[in-house]
XYZ file of C-alpha atoms in Angstrom:
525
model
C 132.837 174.383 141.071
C 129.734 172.135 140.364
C 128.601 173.832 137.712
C 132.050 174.417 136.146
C 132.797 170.308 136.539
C 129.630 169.117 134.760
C 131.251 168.581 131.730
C 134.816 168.155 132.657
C 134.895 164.419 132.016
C 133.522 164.689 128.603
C 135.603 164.074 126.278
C 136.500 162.680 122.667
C 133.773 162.909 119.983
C 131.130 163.547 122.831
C 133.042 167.122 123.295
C 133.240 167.866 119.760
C 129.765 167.326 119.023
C 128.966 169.552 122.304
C 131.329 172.073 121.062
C 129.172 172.052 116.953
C 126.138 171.861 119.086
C 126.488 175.185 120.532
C 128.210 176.826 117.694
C 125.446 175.143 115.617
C 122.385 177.405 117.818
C 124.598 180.239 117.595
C 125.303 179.823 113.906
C 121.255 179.064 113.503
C 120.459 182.016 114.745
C 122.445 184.251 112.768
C 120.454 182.552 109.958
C 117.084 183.485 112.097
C 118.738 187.085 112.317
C 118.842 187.766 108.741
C 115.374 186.304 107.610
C 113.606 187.453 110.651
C 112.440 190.544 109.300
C 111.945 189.877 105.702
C 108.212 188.082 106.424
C 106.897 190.678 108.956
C 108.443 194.152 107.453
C 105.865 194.645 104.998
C 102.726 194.000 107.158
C 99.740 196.585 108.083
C 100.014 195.738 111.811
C 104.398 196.192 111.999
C 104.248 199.374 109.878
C 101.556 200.776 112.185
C 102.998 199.920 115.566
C 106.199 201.603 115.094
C 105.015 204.722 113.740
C 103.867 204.501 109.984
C 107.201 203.305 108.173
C 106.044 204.335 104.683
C 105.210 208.166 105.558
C 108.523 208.784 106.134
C 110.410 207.815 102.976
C 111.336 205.306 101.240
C 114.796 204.514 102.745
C 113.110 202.989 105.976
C 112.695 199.911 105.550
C 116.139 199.711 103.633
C 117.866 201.033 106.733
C 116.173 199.352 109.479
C 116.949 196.078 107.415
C 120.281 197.001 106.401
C 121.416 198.679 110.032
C 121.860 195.481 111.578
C 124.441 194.633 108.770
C 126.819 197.635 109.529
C 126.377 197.438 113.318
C 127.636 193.429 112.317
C 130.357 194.469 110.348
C 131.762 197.208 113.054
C 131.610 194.735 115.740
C 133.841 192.410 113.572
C 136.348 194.621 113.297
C 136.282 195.378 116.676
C 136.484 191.978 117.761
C 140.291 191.877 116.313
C 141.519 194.524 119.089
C 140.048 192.202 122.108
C 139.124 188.493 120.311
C 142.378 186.858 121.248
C 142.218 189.186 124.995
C 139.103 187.499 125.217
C 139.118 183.938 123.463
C 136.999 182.294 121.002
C 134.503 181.432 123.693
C 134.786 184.516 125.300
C 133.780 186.430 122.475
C 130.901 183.957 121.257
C 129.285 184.557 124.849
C 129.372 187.953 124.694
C 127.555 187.986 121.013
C 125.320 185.672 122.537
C 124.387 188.648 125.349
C 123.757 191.358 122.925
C 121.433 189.077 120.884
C 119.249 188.754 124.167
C 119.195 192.557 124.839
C 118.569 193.103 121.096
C 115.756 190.794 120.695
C 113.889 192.301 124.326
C 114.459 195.980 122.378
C 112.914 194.588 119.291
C 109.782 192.718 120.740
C 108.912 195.241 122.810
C 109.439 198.754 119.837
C 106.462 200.898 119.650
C 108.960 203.230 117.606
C 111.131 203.636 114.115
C 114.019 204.540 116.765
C 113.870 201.516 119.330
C 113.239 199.008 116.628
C 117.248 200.378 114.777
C 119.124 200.373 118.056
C 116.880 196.571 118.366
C 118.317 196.072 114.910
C 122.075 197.348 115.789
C 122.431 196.001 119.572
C 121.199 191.970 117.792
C 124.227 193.300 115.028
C 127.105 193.865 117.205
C 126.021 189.904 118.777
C 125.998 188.592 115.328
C 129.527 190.288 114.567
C 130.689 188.319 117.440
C 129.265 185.111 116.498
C 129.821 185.413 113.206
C 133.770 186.699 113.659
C 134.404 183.200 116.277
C 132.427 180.469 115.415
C 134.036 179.569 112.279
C 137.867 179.834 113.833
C 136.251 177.955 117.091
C 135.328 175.003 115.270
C 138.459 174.930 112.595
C 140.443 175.127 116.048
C 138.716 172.243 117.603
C 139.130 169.676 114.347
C 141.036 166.733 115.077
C 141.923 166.494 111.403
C 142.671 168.564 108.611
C 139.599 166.744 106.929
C 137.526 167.516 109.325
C 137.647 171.080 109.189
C 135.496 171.493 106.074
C 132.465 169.569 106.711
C 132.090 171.216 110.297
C 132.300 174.656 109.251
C 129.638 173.404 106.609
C 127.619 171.776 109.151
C 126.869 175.218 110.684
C 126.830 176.933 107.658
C 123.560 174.928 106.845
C 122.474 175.273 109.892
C 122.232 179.278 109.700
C 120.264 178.903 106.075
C 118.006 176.398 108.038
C 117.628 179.240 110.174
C 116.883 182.040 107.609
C 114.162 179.211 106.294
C 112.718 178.502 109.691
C 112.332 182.414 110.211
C 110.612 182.442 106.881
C 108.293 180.126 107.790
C 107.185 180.930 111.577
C 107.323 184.668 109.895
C 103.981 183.440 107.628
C 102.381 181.307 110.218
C 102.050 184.287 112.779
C 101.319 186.872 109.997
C 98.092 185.209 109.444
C 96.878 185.532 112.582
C 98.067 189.417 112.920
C 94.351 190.664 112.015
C 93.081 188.693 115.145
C 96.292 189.506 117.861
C 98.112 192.902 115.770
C 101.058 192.392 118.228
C 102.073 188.702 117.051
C 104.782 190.021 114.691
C 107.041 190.784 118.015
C 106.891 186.976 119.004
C 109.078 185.927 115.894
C 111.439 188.575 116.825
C 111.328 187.989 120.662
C 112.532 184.326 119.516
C 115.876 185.450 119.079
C 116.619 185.113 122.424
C 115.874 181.269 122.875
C 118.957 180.095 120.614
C 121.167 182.642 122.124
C 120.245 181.781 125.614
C 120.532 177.638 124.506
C 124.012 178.421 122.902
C 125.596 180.411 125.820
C 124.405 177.699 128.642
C 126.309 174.888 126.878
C 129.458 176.733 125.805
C 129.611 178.392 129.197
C 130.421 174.842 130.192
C 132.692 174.116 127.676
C 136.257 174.956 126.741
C 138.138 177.127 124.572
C 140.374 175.712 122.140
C 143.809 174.276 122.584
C 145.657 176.919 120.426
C 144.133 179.472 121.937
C 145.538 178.338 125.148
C 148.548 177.782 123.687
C 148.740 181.560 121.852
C 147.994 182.743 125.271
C 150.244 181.051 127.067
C 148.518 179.007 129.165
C 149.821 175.872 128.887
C 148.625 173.467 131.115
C 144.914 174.074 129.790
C 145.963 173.485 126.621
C 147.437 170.437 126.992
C 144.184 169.047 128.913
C 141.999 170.415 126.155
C 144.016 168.430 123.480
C 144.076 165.258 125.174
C 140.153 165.621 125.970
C 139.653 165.907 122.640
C 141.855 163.113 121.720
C 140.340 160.805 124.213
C 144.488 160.267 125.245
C 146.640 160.776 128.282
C 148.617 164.223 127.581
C 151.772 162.116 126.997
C 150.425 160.176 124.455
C 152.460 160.729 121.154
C 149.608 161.405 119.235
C 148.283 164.752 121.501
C 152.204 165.580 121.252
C 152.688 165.070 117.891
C 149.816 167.881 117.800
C 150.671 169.915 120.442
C 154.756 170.323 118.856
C 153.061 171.413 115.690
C 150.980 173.900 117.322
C 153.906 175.075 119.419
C 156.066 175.306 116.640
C 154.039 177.143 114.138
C 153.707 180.028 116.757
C 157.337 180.175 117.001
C 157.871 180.486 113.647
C 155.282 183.409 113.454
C 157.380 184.895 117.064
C 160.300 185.252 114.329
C 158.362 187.306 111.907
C 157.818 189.568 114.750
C 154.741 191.912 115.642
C 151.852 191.949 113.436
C 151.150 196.175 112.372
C 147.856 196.774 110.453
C 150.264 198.411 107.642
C 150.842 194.794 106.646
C 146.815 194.560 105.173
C 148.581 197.114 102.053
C 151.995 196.459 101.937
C 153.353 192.806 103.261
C 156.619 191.785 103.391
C 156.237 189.227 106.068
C 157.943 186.468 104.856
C 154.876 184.119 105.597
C 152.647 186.686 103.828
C 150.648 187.325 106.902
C 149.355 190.475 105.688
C 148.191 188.602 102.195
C 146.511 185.852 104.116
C 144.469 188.348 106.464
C 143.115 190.517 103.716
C 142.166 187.487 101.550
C 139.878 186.746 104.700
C 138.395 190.027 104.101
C 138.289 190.062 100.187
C 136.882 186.311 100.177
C 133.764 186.791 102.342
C 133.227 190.520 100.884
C 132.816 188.441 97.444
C 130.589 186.467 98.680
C 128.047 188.662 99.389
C 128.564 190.828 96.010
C 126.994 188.132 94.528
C 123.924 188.819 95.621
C 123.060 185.958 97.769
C 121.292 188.336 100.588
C 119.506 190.447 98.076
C 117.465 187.923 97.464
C 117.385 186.528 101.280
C 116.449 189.983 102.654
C 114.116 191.156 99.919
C 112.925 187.715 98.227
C 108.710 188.536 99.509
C 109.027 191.727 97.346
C 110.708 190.078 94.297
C 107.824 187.606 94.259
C 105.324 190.353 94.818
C 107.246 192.585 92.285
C 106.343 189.441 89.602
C 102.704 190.163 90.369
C 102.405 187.228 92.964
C 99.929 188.275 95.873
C 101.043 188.494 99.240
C 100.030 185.343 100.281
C 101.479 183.609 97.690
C 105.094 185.640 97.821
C 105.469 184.735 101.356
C 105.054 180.978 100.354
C 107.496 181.424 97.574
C 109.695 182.707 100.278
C 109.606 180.308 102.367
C 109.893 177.620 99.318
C 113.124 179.588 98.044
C 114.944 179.695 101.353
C 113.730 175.982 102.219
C 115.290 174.730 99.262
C 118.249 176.837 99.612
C 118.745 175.370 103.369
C 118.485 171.561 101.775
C 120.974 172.772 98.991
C 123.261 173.869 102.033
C 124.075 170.370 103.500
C 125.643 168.019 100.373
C 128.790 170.117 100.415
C 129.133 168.362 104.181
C 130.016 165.281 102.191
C 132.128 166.582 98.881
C 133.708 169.722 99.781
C 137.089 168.021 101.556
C 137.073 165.830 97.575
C 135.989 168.720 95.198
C 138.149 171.353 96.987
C 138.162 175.043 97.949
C 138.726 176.462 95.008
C 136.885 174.524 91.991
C 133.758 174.588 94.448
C 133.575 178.605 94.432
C 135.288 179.138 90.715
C 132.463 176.685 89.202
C 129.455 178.193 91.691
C 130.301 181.501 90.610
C 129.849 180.940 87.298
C 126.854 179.157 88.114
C 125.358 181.538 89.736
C 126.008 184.017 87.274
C 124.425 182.179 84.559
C 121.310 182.091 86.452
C 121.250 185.729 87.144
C 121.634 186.343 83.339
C 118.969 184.327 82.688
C 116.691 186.031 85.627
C 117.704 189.703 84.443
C 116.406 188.798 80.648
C 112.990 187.213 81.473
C 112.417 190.062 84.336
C 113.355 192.698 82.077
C 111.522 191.884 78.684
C 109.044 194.284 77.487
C 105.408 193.838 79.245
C 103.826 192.439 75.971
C 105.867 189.464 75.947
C 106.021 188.992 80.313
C 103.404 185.799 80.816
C 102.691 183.927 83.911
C 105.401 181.398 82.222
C 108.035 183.905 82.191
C 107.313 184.675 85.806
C 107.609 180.914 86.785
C 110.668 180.346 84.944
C 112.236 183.545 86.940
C 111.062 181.850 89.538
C 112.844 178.703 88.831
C 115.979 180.446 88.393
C 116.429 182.713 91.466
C 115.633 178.808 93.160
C 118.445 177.557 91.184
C 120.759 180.559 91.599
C 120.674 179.725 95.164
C 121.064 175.687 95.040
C 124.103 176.881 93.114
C 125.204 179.041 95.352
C 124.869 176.872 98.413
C 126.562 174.134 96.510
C 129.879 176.248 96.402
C 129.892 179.552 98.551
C 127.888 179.321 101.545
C 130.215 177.956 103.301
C 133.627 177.558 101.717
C 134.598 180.941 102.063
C 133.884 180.770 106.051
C 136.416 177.655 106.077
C 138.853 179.271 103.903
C 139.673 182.454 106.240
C 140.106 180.838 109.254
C 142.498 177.857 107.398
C 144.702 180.571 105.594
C 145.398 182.809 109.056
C 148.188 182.146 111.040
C 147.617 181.468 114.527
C 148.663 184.125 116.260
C 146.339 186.440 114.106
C 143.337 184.000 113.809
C 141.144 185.703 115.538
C 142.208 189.111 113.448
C 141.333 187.102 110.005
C 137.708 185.478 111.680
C 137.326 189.627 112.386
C 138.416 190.386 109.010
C 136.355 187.788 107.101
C 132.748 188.488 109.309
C 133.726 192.102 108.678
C 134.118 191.776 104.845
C 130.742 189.828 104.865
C 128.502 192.077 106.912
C 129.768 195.560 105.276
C 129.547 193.723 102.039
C 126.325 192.991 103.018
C 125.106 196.135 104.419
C 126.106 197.753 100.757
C 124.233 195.451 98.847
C 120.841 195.233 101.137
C 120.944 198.993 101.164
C 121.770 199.264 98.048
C 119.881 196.540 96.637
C 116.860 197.495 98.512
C 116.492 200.935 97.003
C 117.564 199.382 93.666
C 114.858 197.151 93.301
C 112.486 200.143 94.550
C 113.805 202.694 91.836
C 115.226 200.695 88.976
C 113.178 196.945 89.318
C 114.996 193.635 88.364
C 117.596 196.110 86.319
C 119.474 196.165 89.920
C 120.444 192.461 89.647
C 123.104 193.251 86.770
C 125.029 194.280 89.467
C 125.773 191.292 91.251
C 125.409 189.315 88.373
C 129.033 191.158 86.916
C 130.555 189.963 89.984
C 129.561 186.933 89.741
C 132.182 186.487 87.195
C 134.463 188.877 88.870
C 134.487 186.792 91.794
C 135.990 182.930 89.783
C 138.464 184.986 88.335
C 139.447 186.433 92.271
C 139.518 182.755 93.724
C 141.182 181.037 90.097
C 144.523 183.735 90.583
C 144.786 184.795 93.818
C 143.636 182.009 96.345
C 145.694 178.817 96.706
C 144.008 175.454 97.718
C 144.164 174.667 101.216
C 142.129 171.061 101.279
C 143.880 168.124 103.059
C 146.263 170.274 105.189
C 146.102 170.947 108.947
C 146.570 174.567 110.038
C 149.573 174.559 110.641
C 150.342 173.221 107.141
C 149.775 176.026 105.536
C 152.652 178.435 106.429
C 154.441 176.816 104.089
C 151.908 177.357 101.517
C 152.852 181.019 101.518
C 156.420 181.107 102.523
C 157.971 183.397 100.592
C 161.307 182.314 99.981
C 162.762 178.848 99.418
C 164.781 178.260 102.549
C 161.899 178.865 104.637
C 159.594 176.635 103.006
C 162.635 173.926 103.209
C 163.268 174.673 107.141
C 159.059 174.583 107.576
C 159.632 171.595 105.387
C 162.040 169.954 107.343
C 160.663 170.231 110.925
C 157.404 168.763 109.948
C 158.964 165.994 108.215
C 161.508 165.379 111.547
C 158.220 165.653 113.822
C 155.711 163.386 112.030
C 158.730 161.269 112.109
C 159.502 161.327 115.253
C 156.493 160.171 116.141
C 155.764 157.536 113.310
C 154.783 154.976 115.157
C 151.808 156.875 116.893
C 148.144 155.144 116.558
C 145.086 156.670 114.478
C 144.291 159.079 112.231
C 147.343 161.423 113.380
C 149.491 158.306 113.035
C 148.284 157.437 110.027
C 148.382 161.055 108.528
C 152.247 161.301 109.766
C 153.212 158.366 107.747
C 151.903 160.463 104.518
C 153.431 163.145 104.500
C 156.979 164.083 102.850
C 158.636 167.193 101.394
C 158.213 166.199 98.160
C 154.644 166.238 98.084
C 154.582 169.939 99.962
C 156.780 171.263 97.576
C 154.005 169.784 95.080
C 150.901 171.443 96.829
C 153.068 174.843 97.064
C 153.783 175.013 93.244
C 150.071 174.132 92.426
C 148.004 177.566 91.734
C 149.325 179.367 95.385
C 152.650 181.102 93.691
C 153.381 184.241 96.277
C 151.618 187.455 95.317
């Protein structure tokens, strides 16, 4: 049991922060992941020791990069038949394994073939990762405003990945004429942040309403007061553990969740509207184009008749910046909101694709080394915008919107939606830019716009409310938004008098004001 104990007496803020640390390694190196590849793909010495990628066609390099995105998005969906079986933790860990066997295929490929399985064994990990970590951490929070700025937390930390992959990417490439084989060191690198997130959370717990789903009481209830810092019969950790307990009683009512729900819900908490927005609000994401310019950003540069050298710099400049962009909305996103942050970065973001799909696309006479810089400037600024409002926020909202008892069907959902989303448009987008040029970016730049009017109809505002908050948010009728109403009025009452934030937060709260948030942009679809 000693290695089991080591951490059993930490508790309070000290757990949390052990908790984001390892979710923060695993969430870095989905970042490393997805930039990994980018700096070392088009090099002499890669191409050569895996067999020549350009003699066989010119979907290669499209597939090998795009592979690991389907493999990702499969293994999401998969984790939704054996997540909750499993746990959050659980299923973490076991991403965390098949990112060590990846990497050891990838480092050591002397072939097209081991270097895809490499790519698709390090996918199904992410999947995992990315399909728990979010729901971990929004499970953990102590308070509803908390929620937000942890999820963003390790949402910058997996762009500061993608930039740090970028950058170690260059500084080994220029020594590849000396040692040919130091492109497999950046890949075999993989396995250090899964092997550093996997020996902490191995120690650590999983989440209280996950124990409670599960029925496992008693570690539930030791979970929540750890976390609390409080004796399990303090009123706060009740006050907590009731609404927990309650909220999967009233989802017991609606009875079994069926996957015919996704097309055609009549749940009257709208279960099967709140899972497929997880998988509708992450697939947006990506159709705006954020990873076409991750995965392919060295040939964009070198497309604007930037040496190698130089595009690799660029690179690493435009995915820097975009990991500093990625850490203000740690601070604003529980005052802006959910929903103004991704309408208004949408737009954004398609204004500065406009702009880049003009200059790119004007007739060579009037192309200049100034109209290079200032497409430059705005694929930078396209992806400060898009930090500012849909890195993260969509990773927050799935998890938030889900009820309990399905939570770990809507984090499978959402990293699902993101990683086939993705897989279409760095397949897609990689060929693109090979056969059509800059043209390709129109794409993504229509759904830009497509994707503020999604969020301004169809997704309510869920800032300021715990989890289990928001059932009432998409109660369908009016009697059971009164009884959901009701019983968290009669709780929080109940236990007015309790000390600190949950205290605090009871005394706040009335039907009135939940009857307000209800009729404000979330009417029932």
């Amino acid at each position: 049991m000693g290695m089991f104990s080591a951490l059993d007496n930490v508790q309070g803020r000290t757990l949390y922060r052990l908790m984001s640390a390892a979710c923060g390694s695993a969430f870095m190196l989905y970042g490393w992941d997805a930039g990994v590849l980018g700096g070392i793909q088009g090099t002499v010495e890669f191409n050569s020791a895996i067999g020549n990628i350009p003699s066989k066609g010119p979907f290669i390099i499209p597939i090998i990069a795009s592979i690991y995105n389907l493999a990702a998005g499969v293994c999401s969906l998969l984790v939704s038949f054996y997540g909750m079986r499993i746990g959050r933790k659980g299923t973490i860990l076991l991403g965390c394994l098949l990112i060590c066997i990846g990497a050891l295929l990838q480092a050591s490929t002397y072939s097209i073939a081991q270097i895809i399985v490499g790519r698709i064994v390090t996918g199904a990990g992410i999947g995992n990762i990315a399909a728990a970590v979010p729901t971990y951490m929004a499970e953990m929070s102590l308070e509803a405003k908390e929620r937000g700025p942890e999820v963003s937390y390790q949402l910058a930390l997996l762009i500061s990945g993608v930039a740090l992959a970028y950058w170690v990417d260059l500084g080994f490439v220029q020594g590849l004429e000396q040692h040919p084989w130091l492109w497999r060191i950046p890949l075999a690198l993989q396995s250090c942040f899964a092997i550093f997130a996997a020996s902490l959370l191995f120690l650590l717990p999983d989440t209280p309403r996950w124990y409670y789903a599960t029925g496992r009481m008693e570690q539930g209830d030791n979970v929540l007061a750890r976390l609390h810092s409080l004796p399990v019969e303090h009123e706060q950790v009740q006050l907590v553990r009731e609404e927990i307990l309650s909220s999967l009683k009233e989802e017991d009512d609606e009875g079994s969740f069926n996957w015919w729900l996704l097309f055609w819900d009549n749940s009257e908490l709208q279960f099967g509207r709140r899972l497929r927005t997880s998988f509708l609000i992450n697939w947006a994401q990506q159709f705006l184009g954020i990873n076409m310019l991750v995965y392919f950003s060295v040939t964009i540069f070198a497309n604007l008749n930037y040496s190698p050298l130089l595009s690799g710099i660029l690179a690493g400049v435009l995915n820097t910046v975009f990991a500093v962009a990625s850490y203000p909305p740690i601070y604003y996103i529980e005052r802006v909101g959910r929903r103004a942050m991704m309408i208004w970065s949408a737009l954004g973001c398609g204004v500065c694709m406009l702009v880049y799909v003009i200059i790119t696309t004007l007739p060579v006479s009037k192309q200049s080394k100034a109209t290079n810089w200032t497409a430059v400037v705005f694929i930078i600024l396209y992806e400060i915008v898009f930090a500012f409002g849909w890195l993260g926020t969509c990773w927050i909202y799935g998890p938030e919107i889900a009820p309990l008892k399905y939570r770990h069907v809507a984090g499978s959902l959402g990293a699902a939606g993101e990683w086939f989303s993705t897989w279409v448009m760095v397949f897609g987008g990689g060929t693109g830019i090979e056969a059509v040029g800059p043209k390709i970016f129109i794409w993504p730049l229509l759904c830009c716009f497509l994707a503020a009017a999604y969020v301004y109809f169809l997704c309510p505002e869920t800032t300021g409310r715990t989890l289990e908050e928001i059932d009432v948010l998409f109660a369908r009728s009016q009697d059971v938004r009164d009884r959901l109403e009701k019983g968290e009025v009669e709780r929080r009452a109940s236990h007015g008098s309790a000390s600190g934030p949950m205290g605090r937060r009871a005394s706040q709260v009335s039907a009135t004001g939940m009857n307000k948030a209800h009729s404000s942009g979330i009417e029932k679809m």
